[in-house]
């Protein structure tokens, strides 16, 4: 196995060749693509539109990858794509064009993507794989950490790059879901203590983040399902088997997202039930106090009129009798409410 160093003078366009016979690979310039393809080697073309543009790509790549169509057109479509687009499989005559959307979701920002979703266009032909991005790609950054070792130890066909890309994409989804699962558990404990404005706001943020993750994972699953169902010689059977396993992992991920949303709703309902119960207890106590004071208020209202024809006002012990009556009424009401288990 050997690795040749990269030539200079290719800003925004990196090309690497792979020889699966002797496990060698190296960097080349775009102009060297035809000779390496003619030698039976596979090339990976990585394009960063922050450093180049579709016109430059057309000029430097030209028809070197003719079976995949014009990569300049794909780059132009990528540049025009919205950051809110979804993962999808785009059909080409002699190649496979996948648009993969990854997002780093921050639950503290109400499910908004932080930074915005990065879109990666992947075009696979018989002799090449092209990745087109704008700026750094989280997926490719993860792929570049391990693809060299995997190529040397395991790869037998060019499809290993497709596996590497999708494996890192699924791992990114799972890592995001794991963080959100921890946030759900913390929020559940918070709601068990009190359902205040902080808890309600946090619940809304985590719930939005779960929905956002689902909105990215579900289209990715559909893309994989369509990809493995197509008859093509561009992807090996062993890679298709791995992709089928990833569909199962995404199914589990979507199920976990649904479970976490149900946990949030259950915790919220339980917290609101607890608040309602405490409120009812408070209202019950207030009602009991009001019930006791209702007859006393009536008596005070009657004797507070101070009519001359009210003989009790002139009794020598009228004030004492009043308080005795108040005590009797209060005691009777208290005993009655206790027997009714309202106190």
Coordinates of C-alpha atoms in Angstrom, one line a residue:
X1 CA 0.0 0.0 0.0
X2 CA 1.3 3.5 -0.9
X3 CA -0.1 7.0 -0.6
X4 CA 1.1 9.7 -3.0
X5 CA 1.1 13.3 -1.9
X6 CA -1.3 15.9 -3.3
X7 CA -0.3 18.2 -6.1
X8 CA -0.7 21.9 -5.6
X9 CA -2.8 24.4 -7.6
X10 CA -6.3 23.0 -7.1
X11 CA -8.1 25.4 -4.8
X12 CA -11.6 24.1 -4.0
X13 CA -11.2 20.9 -6.1
X14 CA -9.4 17.9 -4.5
X15 CA -9.0 14.7 -6.5
X16 CA -7.8 11.4 -5.0
X17 CA -7.4 8.1 -6.9
X18 CA -7.8 4.6 -5.5
X19 CA -6.3 1.4 -6.8
X20 CA -8.1 -1.6 -5.2
X21 CA -5.6 -4.1 -6.6
X22 CA -2.5 -3.0 -4.6
X23 CA -4.4 -0.8 -2.0
X24 CA -2.7 2.3 -3.1
X25 CA -4.1 5.8 -3.3
X26 CA -2.9 9.4 -3.9
X27 CA -3.8 13.0 -4.7
X28 CA -3.8 14.3 -8.3
X29 CA -4.8 17.4 -10.2
X30 CA -8.2 17.5 -12.1
X31 CA -6.3 17.4 -15.4
X32 CA -4.8 14.0 -14.5
X33 CA -8.2 12.3 -14.0
X34 CA -8.4 10.8 -17.6
X35 CA -5.1 9.0 -17.3
X36 CA -5.9 7.5 -14.0
X37 CA -9.4 6.4 -15.1
X38 CA -7.9 4.9 -18.2
X39 CA -5.5 2.9 -15.9
X40 CA -8.5 1.4 -14.2
X41 CA -8.4 3.5 -11.1
X42 CA -11.3 5.0 -9.2
X43 CA -11.2 8.8 -8.4
X44 CA -12.9 10.8 -5.7
X45 CA -13.5 14.4 -6.6
X46 CA -14.3 16.7 -3.7
X47 CA -15.5 20.2 -4.6
X48 CA -15.9 23.1 -2.1
X49 CA -17.9 25.9 -3.7
X50 CA -16.6 28.3 -1.1
X51 CA -13.3 28.2 -3.0
X52 CA -14.4 27.5 -6.6
X53 CA -17.5 27.9 -8.8
X54 CA -19.5 25.8 -11.3
X55 CA -17.8 27.5 -14.3
X56 CA -14.3 26.6 -13.0
X57 CA -15.4 23.1 -12.3
X58 CA -16.7 22.7 -15.9
X59 CA -13.4 24.0 -17.2
X60 CA -11.1 21.9 -15.1
X61 CA -13.1 18.7 -15.0
X62 CA -14.8 19.0 -18.4
X63 CA -15.8 15.7 -19.8
X64 CA -13.4 13.6 -17.7
X65 CA -16.5 12.1 -15.9
X66 CA -18.8 12.1 -18.8
X67 CA -20.9 9.2 -17.6
X68 CA -21.9 11.2 -14.6
X69 CA -23.1 14.2 -16.6
X70 CA -21.8 17.7 -16.1
X71 CA -20.6 18.1 -12.6
X72 CA -20.8 21.9 -13.2
X73 CA -24.5 21.6 -13.5
X74 CA -24.7 19.6 -10.3
X75 CA -22.6 22.3 -8.6
X76 CA -24.9 25.0 -9.9
X77 CA -27.9 23.1 -8.6
X78 CA -26.2 22.7 -5.2
X79 CA -25.4 26.4 -5.0
X80 CA -29.0 27.2 -5.7
X81 CA -30.4 24.7 -3.3
X82 CA -32.1 26.0 -0.1
X83 CA -30.5 25.2 3.2
X84 CA -34.0 23.9 4.1
X85 CA -34.0 21.2 1.4
X86 CA -34.3 17.5 2.4
X87 CA -32.3 14.4 1.6
X88 CA -33.3 13.0 -1.7
X89 CA -32.3 10.7 -4.5
X90 CA -32.0 12.6 -7.8
X91 CA -31.9 10.5 -10.9
X92 CA -29.3 10.6 -13.6
X93 CA -29.0 8.4 -16.7
X94 CA -25.7 6.7 -16.0
X95 CA -25.0 7.7 -12.4
X96 CA -26.5 8.0 -8.9
X97 CA -27.0 11.5 -7.5
X98 CA -27.8 11.8 -3.8
X99 CA -28.4 15.0 -1.9
X100 CA -27.7 14.4 1.8
X101 CA -28.7 17.0 4.4
X102 CA -27.1 16.9 7.8
X103 CA -27.9 19.3 10.7
X104 CA -26.4 20.0 14.0
X105 CA -29.5 20.6 16.1
X106 CA -29.3 22.7 19.3
X107 CA -32.2 22.1 21.7
X108 CA -31.3 25.3 23.5
X109 CA -32.2 27.2 20.4
X110 CA -35.7 25.9 20.0
X111 CA -34.7 23.2 17.5
X112 CA -33.1 25.6 15.1
X113 CA -30.1 24.3 13.3
X114 CA -26.8 25.5 14.7
X115 CA -25.0 26.1 12.3
X116 CA -27.5 25.8 9.5
X117 CA -27.9 22.4 7.8
X118 CA -24.9 21.5 5.5
X119 CA -26.0 20.0 2.2
X120 CA -23.7 17.4 0.5
X121 CA -24.3 16.4 -3.1
X122 CA -22.9 13.0 -3.9
X123 CA -22.6 11.8 -7.5
X124 CA -21.5 8.2 -8.2
X125 CA -20.4 7.0 -11.6
X126 CA -18.6 3.9 -12.9
X127 CA -15.1 5.4 -12.3
X128 CA -15.7 8.3 -10.0
X129 CA -17.4 9.6 -6.9
X130 CA -17.9 13.4 -6.6
X131 CA -18.9 15.2 -3.4
X132 CA -20.0 18.8 -3.7
X133 CA -20.4 21.0 -0.7
X134 CA -20.3 24.7 0.4
X135 CA -17.8 25.1 3.1
X136 CA -16.9 22.4 5.7
X137 CA -19.1 19.3 5.7
X138 CA -19.6 17.5 9.0
X139 CA -20.1 14.3 7.2
X140 CA -16.9 14.5 5.1
X141 CA -14.9 15.7 8.1
X142 CA -15.8 12.5 9.9
X143 CA -15.2 10.4 6.8
X144 CA -11.7 11.7 6.3
X145 CA -10.7 10.7 9.8
X146 CA -11.1 6.9 9.1
X147 CA -11.5 6.3 5.3
X148 CA -7.8 5.8 4.8
X149 CA -7.5 3.0 7.3
X150 CA -10.8 1.4 6.2
X151 CA -9.6 1.5 2.6
X152 CA -6.3 -0.3 3.5
X153 CA -8.0 -2.9 5.7
X154 CA -11.5 -3.6 4.4
X155 CA -12.3 -2.0 1.1
X156 CA -12.7 -4.2 -2.0
X157 CA -14.9 -2.0 -4.2
X158 CA -15.3 1.8 -4.7
X159 CA -18.7 1.5 -2.9
X160 CA -16.9 1.6 0.4
X161 CA -16.9 5.4 0.1
X162 CA -20.7 5.4 -0.1
X163 CA -20.8 3.2 3.0
X164 CA -18.4 5.6 4.8
X165 CA -20.6 8.6 4.0
X166 CA -23.8 7.0 5.1
X167 CA -22.3 5.5 8.1
X168 CA -21.1 8.9 9.3
X169 CA -24.5 10.4 8.5
X170 CA -26.4 7.9 10.6
X171 CA -23.9 8.2 13.4
X172 CA -24.4 12.0 13.4
X173 CA -28.2 11.4 13.7
X174 CA -27.7 9.0 16.5
X175 CA -25.3 11.3 18.4
X176 CA -27.9 14.2 18.1
X177 CA -30.6 11.9 19.3
X178 CA -28.5 10.8 22.3
X179 CA -28.0 14.4 23.3
X180 CA -31.7 15.1 23.0
X181 CA -32.5 12.0 25.0
X182 CA -30.3 13.4 27.9
X183 CA -32.1 16.7 27.5
X184 CA -35.5 14.9 27.8
X185 CA -34.4 13.1 31.0
X186 CA -33.2 16.4 32.5
X187 CA -36.4 18.1 31.6
X188 CA -38.5 15.3 33.0
X189 CA -36.7 15.7 36.4
X190 CA -37.2 19.5 36.1
X191 CA -40.9 19.1 35.5
X192 CA -41.2 16.7 38.4
X193 CA -40.1 19.5 40.6
X194 CA -42.2 22.4 39.2
X195 CA -44.0 23.3 36.0
X196 CA -42.8 26.9 35.8
X197 CA -42.1 29.1 32.8
X198 CA -38.5 27.9 32.6
X199 CA -39.7 24.3 32.4
X200 CA -42.4 25.0 29.8
X201 CA -40.0 27.0 27.6
X202 CA -37.4 24.2 27.8
X203 CA -40.0 21.6 26.9
X204 CA -40.9 23.5 23.8
X205 CA -37.3 23.8 22.8
X206 CA -36.6 20.1 23.2
X207 CA -39.8 19.1 21.5
X208 CA -39.0 21.3 18.5
X209 CA -35.5 19.8 18.3
X210 CA -36.9 16.3 18.3
X211 CA -39.3 17.3 15.4
X212 CA -36.4 18.9 13.5
X213 CA -34.3 15.7 13.9
X214 CA -37.2 13.6 12.7
X215 CA -37.6 15.9 9.7
X216 CA -34.0 15.2 8.7
X217 CA -33.9 11.5 9.5
X218 CA -37.1 10.5 7.8
X219 CA -36.1 11.8 4.3
X220 CA -32.7 10.1 4.8
X221 CA -34.4 6.8 5.5
X222 CA -36.5 7.2 2.3
X223 CA -33.4 8.0 0.3
X224 CA -31.7 4.8 1.6
X225 CA -34.8 2.7 1.0
X226 CA -35.0 3.9 -2.6
X227 CA -31.3 3.5 -3.1
X228 CA -31.2 -0.2 -2.0
X229 CA -34.3 -1.0 -4.1
X230 CA -32.8 0.2 -7.3
X231 CA -30.9 -2.2 -9.6
X232 CA -27.5 -0.8 -10.3
X233 CA -24.0 -2.0 -10.8
X234 CA -22.6 1.2 -9.2
X235 CA -23.0 -0.1 -5.7
X236 CA -21.8 -3.6 -4.6
X237 CA -24.2 -6.1 -3.0
X238 CA -22.2 -6.1 0.2
X239 CA -22.6 -2.3 0.5
X240 CA -26.3 -2.5 -0.2
X241 CA -26.5 -5.0 2.6
X242 CA -24.9 -2.5 4.9
X243 CA -27.2 0.2 3.7
X244 CA -30.2 -2.0 4.5
X245 CA -28.9 -2.4 8.1
X246 CA -28.7 1.4 8.3
X247 CA -32.4 1.6 7.3
X248 CA -33.1 -0.5 10.4
X249 CA -31.0 1.8 12.6
X250 CA -32.9 4.8 11.3
X251 CA -36.2 3.0 12.0
X252 CA -35.0 2.5 15.6
X253 CA -33.9 6.2 15.7
X254 CA -37.4 7.3 14.5
X255 CA -39.0 5.1 17.1
X256 CA -36.7 6.6 19.9
X257 CA -37.7 10.1 18.7
X258 CA -41.4 9.2 19.0
X259 CA -40.8 7.6 22.5
X260 CA -38.9 10.7 23.7
X261 CA -41.8 13.0 22.5
X262 CA -44.3 10.8 24.4
X263 CA -42.1 10.9 27.5
X264 CA -42.1 14.7 27.3
X265 CA -45.9 14.8 26.9
X266 CA -46.4 12.4 29.7
X267 CA -44.1 14.4 32.0
X268 CA -45.9 17.6 31.1
X269 CA -49.3 16.1 31.7
X270 CA -48.2 14.7 35.0
X271 CA -46.7 18.1 36.1
X272 CA -49.9 19.9 35.1
X273 CA -52.0 17.4 36.9
X274 CA -49.9 18.0 40.0
X275 CA -50.3 21.7 39.7
X276 CA -54.1 21.3 39.2
X277 CA -54.3 19.1 42.3
X278 CA -52.4 21.6 44.4
X279 CA -54.7 24.4 43.1
X280 CA -57.7 22.4 43.9
X281 CA -56.4 21.8 47.4
X282 CA -55.9 25.6 47.9
X283 CA -59.3 26.4 46.5
X284 CA -60.8 23.7 48.8
X285 CA -59.2 25.3 51.9
X286 CA -60.4 28.8 50.8
X287 CA -64.0 27.4 50.3
X288 CA -63.9 25.9 53.8
X289 CA -62.8 29.2 55.4
X290 CA -65.5 31.0 53.4
X291 CA -68.1 28.5 54.6
X292 CA -67.2 29.1 58.2
X293 CA -67.3 32.8 57.9
X294 CA -70.5 33.0 55.9
X295 CA -73.0 32.7 58.8
X296 CA -70.7 35.0 60.9
X297 CA -70.8 37.6 58.2
X298 CA -74.6 37.4 58.1
X299 CA -74.8 37.9 61.8
X300 CA -72.4 40.9 61.7
X301 CA -74.4 42.3 58.8
X302 CA -77.7 42.0 60.7
X303 CA -76.5 43.7 63.9
X304 CA -74.4 46.1 62.0
X305 CA -77.6 47.9 60.9
X306 CA -78.0 49.5 64.4
X307 CA -81.8 49.8 64.2
X308 CA -83.4 51.2 67.5
X309 CA -86.0 48.4 67.5
X310 CA -83.3 45.7 67.9
X311 CA -83.5 44.9 71.7
X312 CA -80.4 42.7 71.7
X313 CA -78.3 45.9 71.3
X314 CA -79.3 47.2 74.7
X315 CA -78.9 43.9 76.6
X316 CA -76.4 44.2 79.4
X317 CA -74.5 41.1 78.2
X318 CA -75.3 41.4 74.5
X319 CA -71.7 41.6 73.4
X320 CA -70.8 38.5 75.3
X321 CA -73.9 36.7 73.9
X322 CA -72.7 37.6 70.4
X323 CA -69.3 36.1 70.8
X324 CA -70.8 33.0 72.4
X325 CA -73.1 32.6 69.4
X326 CA -70.1 33.1 67.1
X327 CA -68.1 30.4 69.0
X328 CA -71.1 27.9 68.8
X329 CA -71.6 28.5 65.1
X330 CA -67.8 28.2 64.3
X331 CA -67.5 25.0 66.4
X332 CA -70.5 23.4 64.8
X333 CA -69.3 24.3 61.3
X334 CA -65.8 23.0 62.1
X335 CA -67.1 19.7 63.4
X336 CA -69.4 19.3 60.5
X337 CA -66.7 20.0 58.0
X338 CA -64.3 17.6 59.8
X339 CA -66.9 14.8 59.6
X340 CA -67.4 15.5 55.9
X341 CA -63.6 15.2 55.5
X342 CA -63.3 18.7 54.1
X343 CA -60.8 19.8 56.8

